[in-house]
């Protein structure tokens, strides 16, 4: 995309006027391609032309109206502004009905042309943005993973292809939401292990008392409550891929056991004397730099070195801002499909947010934003309205009813008025849900445009 207000193809057969207008527009920040004939202008205008055409009507050879017809055949969404003499006003008005963006009668003030061009450039920018997003969504629908063309992402995809069939353990580093599990999944799917299980475990999501059994398994009777044999995630992943997310959160005692498993490629479940050989491939993910002692904390250095056979870094979104439109197009298409809606068009507010926001939550945050846009919500709707808390003075049944009504409203708002989605989110029977809508006076239809209807009536 061009820097500044935009790109202008300026067509004028008067050399002095062409020069003066070019200077005027360049001072206003436009990038100007100046041509003294319509035929020459057509050489720079195609479907991917990311700007506006300004043309005089009366010119030798092809005139401005004929030029407009040719441009409309190339791409009817390219804005064309015609500059007219006094006798050409009727022609220009007819051309407006035929799709010309604007006409400016001579003599005109420079500000008038500049303002018209700014509006037309913004329109063209949004058309091109939506077009790119639709193309990105279609491309993503074909299964393109790790979407993006930034050099760092292209190198990452190439590296994944190279090592997918290698039996080496891999450490994946990246901030929260960058797509570390996507990397692990691709290593699995692109390699010879794809026919075997891809087993994922978040080391930070399970308490220490559970994670050992989850990882290494146990025999029946190994401890109180172990009524049946359990095959752990490590053994289940044999022949496939074991993905350990947030490896830095693994308790120190389990780090010792994992290190031994990695070194011996075998394990002995709790309560068994049998050593079982494993065809193991571990992909571990971390959001900190385990190579730095100040970030490693109590994570064992020897385990870090054992995992660090190959280290892959997933770049944060702020380091590949050029990929944001393509990624957003992918997520917007997926969200539209999921919500049963047409792919939403991107307006100026959404486009500006995509370009200016820092995306601290990375790709995950971008995906959530796409969900909101698909539901008709924009950047200004990012902050949820504070929940209406029950009045402290109300009786307990009333307070419970007020809170229940608020939960229903929130679910409907989150799902754009989609009743089925709200029912699934709340986990209540359909009849119960409709009974409560009637009781609290909630109309699901009022949420279908991202709205917030009138306050709920107090429960009776």
Coordinates of C-alpha atoms in Angstrom, one line a residue:
X1 CA 0.0 0.0 0.0
X2 CA 1.3 3.5 -0.9
X3 CA 2.4 5.8 1.9
X4 CA 0.5 9.1 2.2
X5 CA -3.1 9.8 1.2
X6 CA -2.8 7.5 -1.9
X7 CA -1.9 7.1 -5.5
X8 CA -3.3 9.3 -8.3
X9 CA -3.2 8.7 -12.1
X10 CA -3.6 12.3 -13.4
X11 CA -4.6 12.8 -17.1
X12 CA -4.4 16.3 -18.6
X13 CA -3.4 17.3 -22.1
X14 CA -2.5 20.9 -21.0
X15 CA 1.2 20.6 -20.1
X16 CA 1.1 23.7 -17.7
X17 CA -2.0 22.5 -15.9
X18 CA -0.7 19.0 -15.7
X19 CA 2.5 20.3 -14.1
X20 CA 0.7 22.6 -11.7
X21 CA -1.8 20.0 -10.6
X22 CA 0.9 17.4 -10.1
X23 CA 2.7 19.8 -7.7
X24 CA -0.5 20.6 -5.8
X25 CA -1.3 16.9 -5.2
X26 CA 2.3 16.0 -4.3
X27 CA 2.3 18.8 -1.7
X28 CA -0.9 17.3 -0.3
X29 CA 1.0 14.0 0.1
X30 CA -0.3 12.0 -2.9
X31 CA 1.9 9.9 -5.2
X32 CA 1.1 11.2 -8.7
X33 CA 1.5 9.4 -12.0
X34 CA 1.1 12.2 -14.6
X35 CA 0.1 11.4 -18.2
X36 CA -0.8 13.8 -21.0
X37 CA -3.1 11.3 -22.8
X38 CA -5.8 8.8 -21.9
X39 CA -4.0 6.0 -23.8
X40 CA -0.9 6.5 -21.8
X41 CA -2.9 6.4 -18.5
X42 CA -4.4 3.1 -19.4
X43 CA -0.9 1.6 -19.4
X44 CA -0.6 2.1 -15.6
X45 CA -4.2 1.1 -14.7
X46 CA -5.1 -2.5 -14.1
X47 CA -7.3 -4.4 -11.6
X48 CA -4.6 -4.1 -8.9
X49 CA -4.3 -0.3 -9.4
X50 CA -4.3 0.9 -5.8
X51 CA -5.4 4.5 -6.4
X52 CA -7.7 7.0 -8.1
X53 CA -7.9 8.3 -11.7
X54 CA -8.4 12.1 -12.3
X55 CA -9.0 13.0 -15.9
X56 CA -10.1 16.0 -18.0
X57 CA -13.1 15.3 -20.2
X58 CA -12.1 17.1 -23.4
X59 CA -8.8 15.7 -24.8
X60 CA -7.6 14.8 -28.3
X61 CA -7.9 11.2 -29.2
X62 CA -9.6 9.3 -26.3
X63 CA -11.6 11.7 -24.2
X64 CA -12.3 11.4 -20.4
X65 CA -15.7 9.7 -20.8
X66 CA -14.2 7.0 -23.1
X67 CA -11.3 6.6 -20.6
X68 CA -13.9 6.1 -17.8
X69 CA -15.6 3.4 -19.9
X70 CA -12.3 1.6 -20.4
X71 CA -11.4 1.8 -16.8
X72 CA -14.8 0.5 -15.7
X73 CA -14.3 -2.5 -17.9
X74 CA -10.9 -3.2 -16.2
X75 CA -12.3 -2.7 -12.6
X76 CA -15.6 -0.9 -11.9
X77 CA -14.4 -0.2 -8.3
X78 CA -11.6 2.1 -9.4
X79 CA -12.8 5.7 -8.5
X80 CA -12.7 8.1 -11.5
X81 CA -12.9 11.9 -11.0
X82 CA -13.7 14.0 -14.1
X83 CA -12.6 17.6 -14.5
X84 CA -15.1 19.4 -16.7
X85 CA -15.5 22.7 -18.5
X86 CA -18.7 24.7 -18.1
X87 CA -20.3 23.2 -21.2
X88 CA -19.6 19.6 -20.1
X89 CA -21.7 19.7 -16.9
X90 CA -24.6 17.7 -18.4
X91 CA -22.2 15.1 -19.6
X92 CA -20.6 14.8 -16.2
X93 CA -23.9 14.4 -14.4
X94 CA -24.8 11.6 -16.8
X95 CA -21.5 10.0 -16.1
X96 CA -22.2 10.2 -12.3
X97 CA -25.2 8.1 -12.9
X98 CA -23.1 5.7 -14.9
X99 CA -20.6 5.3 -12.0
X100 CA -18.1 8.1 -12.1
X101 CA -17.1 8.9 -8.5
X102 CA -17.2 12.7 -8.8
X103 CA -16.8 15.6 -11.2
X104 CA -15.2 19.0 -10.6
X105 CA -16.1 21.9 -12.8
X106 CA -13.4 24.4 -14.0
X107 CA -12.1 26.6 -12.6
X108 CA -11.8 24.8 -9.2
X109 CA -10.0 25.4 -5.9
X110 CA -7.2 23.1 -5.2
X111 CA -8.7 22.1 -1.8
X112 CA -11.8 20.9 -3.6
X113 CA -9.8 18.4 -5.7
X114 CA -7.7 17.3 -2.7
X115 CA -10.7 16.6 -0.5
X116 CA -12.4 14.6 -3.3
X117 CA -9.3 12.6 -3.8
X118 CA -8.9 11.8 -0.1
X119 CA -12.5 10.4 0.0
X120 CA -12.0 8.5 -3.2
X121 CA -8.6 7.1 -2.0
X122 CA -10.1 5.9 1.2
X123 CA -12.9 4.1 -0.7
X124 CA -10.4 2.4 -3.0
X125 CA -8.2 1.4 0.0
X126 CA -11.2 -0.3 1.6
X127 CA -12.2 -2.0 -1.6
X128 CA -8.6 -3.4 -2.1
X129 CA -8.4 -4.3 1.6
X130 CA -11.6 -6.4 1.4
X131 CA -10.5 -7.9 -1.9
X132 CA -7.2 -9.0 -0.3
X133 CA -9.0 -10.4 2.7
X134 CA -11.4 -12.4 0.6
X135 CA -8.5 -13.8 -1.4
X136 CA -6.6 -14.6 1.8
X137 CA -9.7 -16.4 3.2
X138 CA -10.0 -18.4 0.1
X139 CA -6.3 -19.3 0.2
X140 CA -6.5 -20.2 3.8
X141 CA -9.5 -22.4 3.1
X142 CA -7.2 -24.5 0.9
X143 CA -5.3 -25.5 4.1
X144 CA -2.3 -23.1 4.0
X145 CA -0.8 -23.4 7.5
X146 CA 1.4 -20.8 9.3
X147 CA -0.2 -18.1 7.1
X148 CA 2.1 -15.3 6.2
X149 CA 4.8 -14.2 3.8
X150 CA 7.2 -12.4 6.2
X151 CA 10.7 -13.7 5.8
X152 CA 10.7 -15.1 9.4
X153 CA 7.6 -17.1 8.7
X154 CA 8.8 -18.3 5.3
X155 CA 12.1 -19.5 6.9
X156 CA 10.1 -21.2 9.7
X157 CA 8.0 -23.1 7.2
X158 CA 11.1 -24.2 5.3
X159 CA 12.8 -25.4 8.5
X160 CA 9.7 -27.4 9.5
X161 CA 9.7 -29.1 6.1
X162 CA 13.4 -29.9 6.5
X163 CA 13.2 -31.4 10.0
X164 CA 9.7 -33.0 10.0
X165 CA 11.1 -36.4 9.2
X166 CA 14.1 -36.2 11.6
X167 CA 13.9 -37.9 14.9
X168 CA 15.1 -35.0 16.9
X169 CA 13.5 -33.2 19.9
X170 CA 12.5 -29.7 19.2
X171 CA 12.1 -26.6 21.5
X172 CA 9.6 -24.0 20.2
X173 CA 10.0 -20.5 21.7
X174 CA 7.4 -17.8 21.3
X175 CA 5.2 -15.4 23.1
X176 CA 1.7 -16.3 24.2
X177 CA -0.7 -16.6 21.2
X178 CA 2.0 -16.8 18.5
X179 CA 1.0 -20.3 17.4
X180 CA 3.5 -22.7 19.0
X181 CA 1.1 -25.6 18.9
X182 CA 0.5 -25.0 15.2
X183 CA 4.3 -25.5 14.7
X184 CA 4.2 -28.7 16.7
X185 CA 1.2 -30.0 14.8
X186 CA 2.9 -29.2 11.4
X187 CA 6.1 -31.0 12.5
X188 CA 3.8 -34.0 13.1
X189 CA 1.6 -33.8 10.0
X190 CA 4.5 -33.1 7.6
X191 CA 6.6 -36.0 8.8
X192 CA 6.5 -39.8 8.7
X193 CA 4.9 -39.8 12.2
X194 CA 1.6 -38.4 11.0
X195 CA -0.2 -41.8 11.1
X196 CA 0.5 -42.1 14.8
X197 CA -1.0 -40.0 17.7
X198 CA -0.2 -36.3 18.2
X199 CA -0.5 -36.1 22.0
X200 CA -0.6 -32.6 23.6
X201 CA -0.3 -31.7 27.3
X202 CA -0.2 -28.3 28.9
X203 CA 2.3 -28.5 31.7
X204 CA 1.0 -25.3 33.3
X205 CA -2.7 -26.3 33.3
X206 CA -2.5 -29.4 35.6
X207 CA -1.6 -29.7 39.3
X208 CA 1.5 -31.5 40.2
X209 CA -0.5 -34.4 41.7
X210 CA -2.1 -35.1 38.4
X211 CA 0.5 -34.3 35.8
X212 CA 2.8 -37.2 36.8
X213 CA 0.1 -39.7 36.2
X214 CA -0.9 -37.9 33.0
X215 CA 2.6 -38.1 31.7
X216 CA 4.0 -41.4 32.8
X217 CA 0.9 -43.5 33.7
X218 CA 0.6 -46.1 36.4
X219 CA -0.4 -49.7 37.0
X220 CA -3.6 -50.8 38.9
X221 CA -3.0 -50.6 42.6
X222 CA 0.1 -48.4 42.3
X223 CA -1.4 -46.0 44.9
X224 CA -4.6 -45.5 46.7
X225 CA -7.4 -44.9 44.2
X226 CA -5.5 -46.4 41.2
X227 CA -8.1 -49.0 40.5
X228 CA -7.2 -49.4 36.8
X229 CA -4.0 -49.3 34.7
X230 CA -3.4 -46.0 33.0
X231 CA -1.2 -45.5 30.0
X232 CA 0.4 -42.1 30.2
X233 CA 0.7 -39.5 27.5
X234 CA 4.4 -40.3 27.0
X235 CA 3.7 -43.9 26.2
X236 CA 0.6 -43.1 24.2
X237 CA 2.7 -40.9 21.9
X238 CA 5.2 -43.6 21.0
X239 CA 5.6 -43.6 17.3
X240 CA 3.9 -40.2 17.0
X241 CA 4.6 -36.8 18.6
X242 CA 4.5 -35.6 22.2
X243 CA 3.8 -31.9 22.5
X244 CA 4.6 -30.4 26.0
X245 CA 3.3 -26.8 26.1
X246 CA 4.5 -24.4 28.8
X247 CA 7.3 -26.8 29.6
X248 CA 8.8 -24.1 31.9
X249 CA 5.9 -24.7 34.2
X250 CA 6.8 -28.4 34.8
X251 CA 7.5 -29.2 38.5
X252 CA 11.2 -29.8 39.2
X253 CA 10.6 -33.4 40.4
X254 CA 8.9 -34.3 37.1
X255 CA 11.7 -32.7 35.1
X256 CA 14.1 -35.3 36.5
X257 CA 11.9 -38.1 35.3
X258 CA 11.3 -36.5 31.9
X259 CA 15.1 -36.1 31.5
X260 CA 15.6 -39.8 32.1
X261 CA 12.9 -40.7 29.6
X262 CA 14.5 -38.5 27.0
X263 CA 17.9 -39.9 27.5
X264 CA 16.9 -43.6 27.6
X265 CA 13.8 -43.5 25.3
X266 CA 12.1 -45.7 27.8
X267 CA 10.0 -45.5 30.9
X268 CA 8.8 -47.6 33.8
X269 CA 5.3 -46.7 34.9
X270 CA 4.6 -46.3 38.6
X271 CA 3.8 -49.7 40.2
X272 CA 5.6 -51.7 37.4
X273 CA 9.0 -53.3 37.2
X274 CA 8.7 -53.4 33.4
X275 CA 10.8 -51.0 31.3
X276 CA 9.0 -50.1 28.1
X277 CA 10.9 -48.9 25.0
X278 CA 9.6 -45.8 23.3
X279 CA 9.7 -44.4 19.7
X280 CA 9.6 -40.9 21.1
X281 CA 9.7 -37.5 19.5
X282 CA 9.2 -34.6 21.8
X283 CA 8.2 -31.0 20.9
X284 CA 8.4 -28.7 23.9
X285 CA 7.1 -25.1 23.8
X286 CA 8.0 -22.2 26.1
X287 CA 7.1 -18.6 26.3
X288 CA 10.4 -17.7 28.0
X289 CA 14.0 -18.0 26.9
X290 CA 15.2 -21.0 28.8
X291 CA 18.7 -20.3 27.7
X292 CA 18.8 -17.3 30.0
X293 CA 19.2 -18.1 33.7
X294 CA 17.2 -15.0 34.7
X295 CA 14.2 -16.4 32.8
X296 CA 14.8 -20.1 33.3
X297 CA 14.0 -20.0 37.1
X298 CA 13.9 -23.5 38.5
X299 CA 13.9 -25.2 35.1
X300 CA 16.8 -27.7 35.0
X301 CA 19.7 -26.6 32.8
X302 CA 20.5 -30.2 31.8
X303 CA 16.9 -30.7 30.6
X304 CA 17.1 -27.5 28.6
X305 CA 20.2 -28.8 26.9
X306 CA 18.6 -32.1 26.2
X307 CA 15.5 -30.5 24.6
X308 CA 17.5 -27.9 22.8
X309 CA 18.6 -30.1 19.9
X310 CA 16.7 -27.9 17.5
X311 CA 15.2 -24.5 18.6
X312 CA 12.5 -22.8 16.6
X313 CA 11.3 -19.3 17.3
X314 CA 7.8 -18.2 16.4
X315 CA 7.9 -14.4 15.8
X316 CA 5.3 -12.2 17.5
X317 CA 2.7 -10.5 15.3
X318 CA 4.3 -7.0 15.7
X319 CA 7.4 -8.3 13.9
X320 CA 5.4 -9.3 10.8
X321 CA 2.7 -6.7 10.5
X322 CA 2.5 -7.2 6.8
X323 CA 1.0 -10.6 7.4
X324 CA -1.9 -9.2 9.5
X325 CA -4.4 -8.7 6.6
X326 CA -3.8 -12.2 5.3
X327 CA -4.2 -13.7 8.8
X328 CA -7.2 -11.6 9.6
X329 CA -8.8 -12.7 6.3
X330 CA -8.3 -16.3 7.2
X331 CA -9.8 -15.9 10.7
X332 CA -12.7 -13.8 9.4
X333 CA -13.6 -16.5 6.8
X334 CA -13.5 -19.2 9.5
X335 CA -15.6 -17.1 11.9
X336 CA -18.2 -16.4 9.2
X337 CA -18.4 -20.1 8.4
X338 CA -18.7 -20.9 12.1
X339 CA -21.4 -18.3 12.8
X340 CA -23.3 -19.0 9.6
X341 CA -22.8 -15.5 8.3
X342 CA -21.4 -13.9 5.1
X343 CA -17.8 -12.7 5.3
X344 CA -18.1 -9.2 6.8
X345 CA -16.7 -6.3 4.9
X346 CA -13.9 -4.4 6.6
X347 CA -14.7 -0.8 7.4
X348 CA -12.3 2.1 8.1
X349 CA -12.4 1.6 11.9
X350 CA -11.5 -2.1 11.6
X351 CA -8.8 -1.4 9.0
X352 CA -7.2 1.3 11.2
X353 CA -7.3 -1.0 14.2
X354 CA -5.6 -3.8 12.3
X355 CA -2.8 -1.4 11.3
X356 CA -2.3 0.5 14.5
X357 CA -2.9 -2.0 17.3
X358 CA 0.2 -3.7 18.9
X359 CA -1.5 -7.1 19.2
X360 CA 0.1 -8.2 22.6
X361 CA -2.0 -11.4 22.4
X362 CA -0.6 -12.1 18.9
X363 CA -2.4 -14.4 16.5
X364 CA -4.8 -15.6 19.2
X365 CA -5.9 -12.0 19.9
X366 CA -6.3 -11.4 16.1
X367 CA -8.5 -14.5 15.8
X368 CA -10.7 -13.3 18.6
X369 CA -11.0 -9.8 17.0
X370 CA -12.0 -11.5 13.8
X371 CA -14.8 -13.3 15.7
X372 CA -16.1 -10.0 16.9
X373 CA -16.0 -8.4 13.5
X374 CA -17.8 -11.4 12.1
X375 CA -20.5 -10.8 14.7
X376 CA -20.9 -7.2 13.7
X377 CA -18.8 -5.7 16.5
X378 CA -15.9 -3.3 15.9
X379 CA -12.9 -1.9 17.7
X380 CA -15.1 0.5 19.7
X381 CA -17.0 -2.6 21.1
X382 CA -13.8 -4.3 22.3
X383 CA -14.4 -3.4 26.0
X384 CA -17.3 -5.4 27.3
X385 CA -20.0 -3.3 29.1
X386 CA -19.8 -3.9 32.9
X387 CA -22.2 -6.6 34.0
X388 CA -25.3 -5.3 35.8
X389 CA -24.7 -6.6 39.3
X390 CA -27.7 -7.4 41.5
X391 CA -28.8 -4.8 44.0
X392 CA -27.4 -5.8 47.4
X393 CA -30.7 -4.9 49.0
X394 CA -32.6 -7.3 46.9
X395 CA -33.8 -10.7 48.3
X396 CA -31.8 -13.7 47.4
X397 CA -34.2 -15.1 44.7
X398 CA -34.3 -11.7 43.0
X399 CA -30.5 -11.4 43.1
X400 CA -30.1 -14.9 41.6
X401 CA -32.6 -14.0 38.9
X402 CA -30.9 -10.8 38.0
X403 CA -27.5 -12.5 37.7
X404 CA -29.0 -15.3 35.6
X405 CA -30.6 -12.8 33.3
X406 CA -27.3 -11.0 32.9
X407 CA -25.6 -14.3 32.0
X408 CA -28.2 -15.0 29.3
X409 CA -27.7 -11.5 27.9
X410 CA -23.9 -11.9 27.8
X411 CA -24.2 -15.2 26.0
X412 CA -26.5 -13.8 23.4
X413 CA -24.3 -10.8 22.9
X414 CA -21.2 -13.0 22.5
X415 CA -22.9 -15.1 19.9
X416 CA -24.5 -12.3 18.0
X417 CA -28.1 -13.3 19.0
X418 CA -27.6 -16.9 17.8
X419 CA -29.8 -18.9 20.2
X420 CA -28.1 -22.2 19.5
X421 CA -24.7 -20.8 20.3
X422 CA -26.0 -19.2 23.5
X423 CA -27.6 -22.4 24.6
X424 CA -24.4 -24.4 24.0
X425 CA -22.4 -21.8 25.9
X426 CA -24.7 -21.9 28.9
X427 CA -25.3 -25.6 28.9
X428 CA -29.1 -25.5 29.5
X429 CA -31.9 -27.4 27.7
X430 CA -33.6 -25.5 24.8
X431 CA -37.0 -25.3 26.5
X432 CA -35.4 -24.0 29.7
X433 CA -33.6 -21.3 27.8
X434 CA -36.7 -20.1 26.1
X435 CA -38.7 -20.2 29.3
X436 CA -36.1 -17.9 30.9
X437 CA -36.1 -15.6 27.8
X438 CA -39.8 -15.1 28.4
X439 CA -39.5 -14.7 32.1
X440 CA -36.8 -12.0 31.9
X441 CA -38.3 -10.3 28.8
X442 CA -35.2 -10.9 26.7
X443 CA -35.5 -10.8 22.9
X444 CA -32.7 -12.7 21.2
X445 CA -33.3 -10.9 17.9
X446 CA -32.2 -7.6 19.4
X447 CA -28.7 -9.0 19.8
X448 CA -28.2 -10.0 16.1
X449 CA -26.6 -6.7 15.1
X450 CA -24.2 -6.6 18.0
X451 CA -26.7 -4.5 19.9
X452 CA -27.4 -4.2 23.6
X453 CA -31.2 -4.0 24.0
X454 CA -33.1 -2.4 26.8
X455 CA -32.4 -3.5 30.3
X456 CA -33.9 -6.8 31.3
X457 CA -37.1 -6.7 33.3
X458 CA -36.7 -7.7 36.9
X459 CA -37.6 -11.4 37.5
X460 CA -41.1 -12.0 38.9

